[in-house]
XYZ file of C-alpha atoms in Angstrom:
94
model
C 11.323 5.597 8.035
C 12.851 7.922 10.673
C 13.218 6.718 14.201
C 12.562 2.999 14.787
C 9.069 1.937 15.974
C 8.871 -0.660 18.745
C 5.649 -2.592 18.866
C 4.504 -4.705 21.784
C 2.389 -7.726 20.761
C -1.129 -7.441 22.236
C -1.335 -10.938 23.605
C 2.192 -12.340 24.066
C 3.832 -9.065 25.131
C 6.769 -9.704 22.878
C 8.423 -6.644 21.289
C 9.195 -6.088 17.666
C 11.504 -3.252 16.589
C 10.678 -1.948 13.146
C 13.500 -0.009 11.591
C 12.758 0.057 7.804
C 9.662 0.341 5.601
C 10.617 -2.990 4.031
C 10.391 -4.625 7.473
C 7.057 -2.927 8.125
C 5.691 -4.166 4.794
C 6.863 -7.723 5.551
C 5.100 -7.715 8.844
C 1.920 -6.213 7.456
C 1.818 -8.820 4.629
C 2.901 -11.882 6.382
C 2.734 -11.573 10.188
C -0.076 -9.147 10.961
C -2.761 -10.385 13.442
C -5.705 -8.908 11.599
C -6.836 -7.984 8.081
C -8.646 -4.739 8.183
C -8.871 -1.448 6.278
C -5.940 0.147 8.165
C -3.659 -2.792 7.505
C -4.504 -2.694 3.759
C -4.135 1.085 3.695
C -0.720 0.831 5.385
C 0.417 -1.732 2.791
C -0.650 0.604 0.016
C 0.814 3.811 1.414
C 4.163 2.122 2.414
C 4.435 0.576 -1.088
C 3.913 4.047 -2.632
C 6.586 5.501 -0.363
C 9.041 2.752 -1.315
C 8.263 3.443 -4.996
C 9.122 7.137 -4.283
C 5.600 8.332 -5.243
C 4.227 8.627 -1.720
C 5.017 10.465 1.515
C 7.415 8.927 4.064
C 5.481 10.687 6.915
C 2.209 9.350 5.530
C 3.655 5.837 5.350
C 4.790 6.076 9.023
C 1.440 7.436 10.068
C -0.359 4.638 8.235
C 1.818 1.951 9.849
C 1.229 3.367 13.334
C -2.482 3.561 12.732
C -2.561 -0.066 11.535
C -0.478 -1.113 14.601
C -2.900 0.668 16.957
C -6.022 -0.979 15.416
C -4.283 -4.389 15.547
C -3.861 -3.986 19.284
C -0.138 -3.234 19.303
C 0.871 -0.530 21.781
C 3.866 1.419 23.079
C 2.979 4.839 24.109
C 6.474 6.258 23.674
C 7.216 4.855 20.182
C 3.758 5.108 18.624
C 3.817 8.824 18.173
C 2.159 10.220 15.134
C 4.326 12.909 13.527
C 2.726 16.081 12.447
C 1.909 16.297 8.768
C 4.632 17.548 6.599
C 4.325 20.990 4.900
C 3.135 20.876 1.339
C 6.040 20.787 -1.086
C 5.205 24.281 -2.330
C 5.805 25.717 1.137
C 8.892 23.666 1.890
C 10.842 25.111 -1.032
C 12.743 28.354 -0.824
C 11.821 31.101 -3.212
C 14.126 31.440 -6.266
């Protein structure tokens, strides 16, 4: 997942520190305040990353997007990382 993401609940102000994709998935599936496209997309993208068929950066981005649309905020921790370079560019030439 990279660096932890700290979410501040939109109404109570309580903070949740998310350190793993498993924890993010649990929150999205069982504790999330809304059920919209971004939440469903984050569940799908994170599940793919956990199955090693999806992008970790994409999963982090999807989770942050879902958090923002659910009203969570924390300016410092909700940074969206730049997209990763395509695999073909990331490999060194043989």
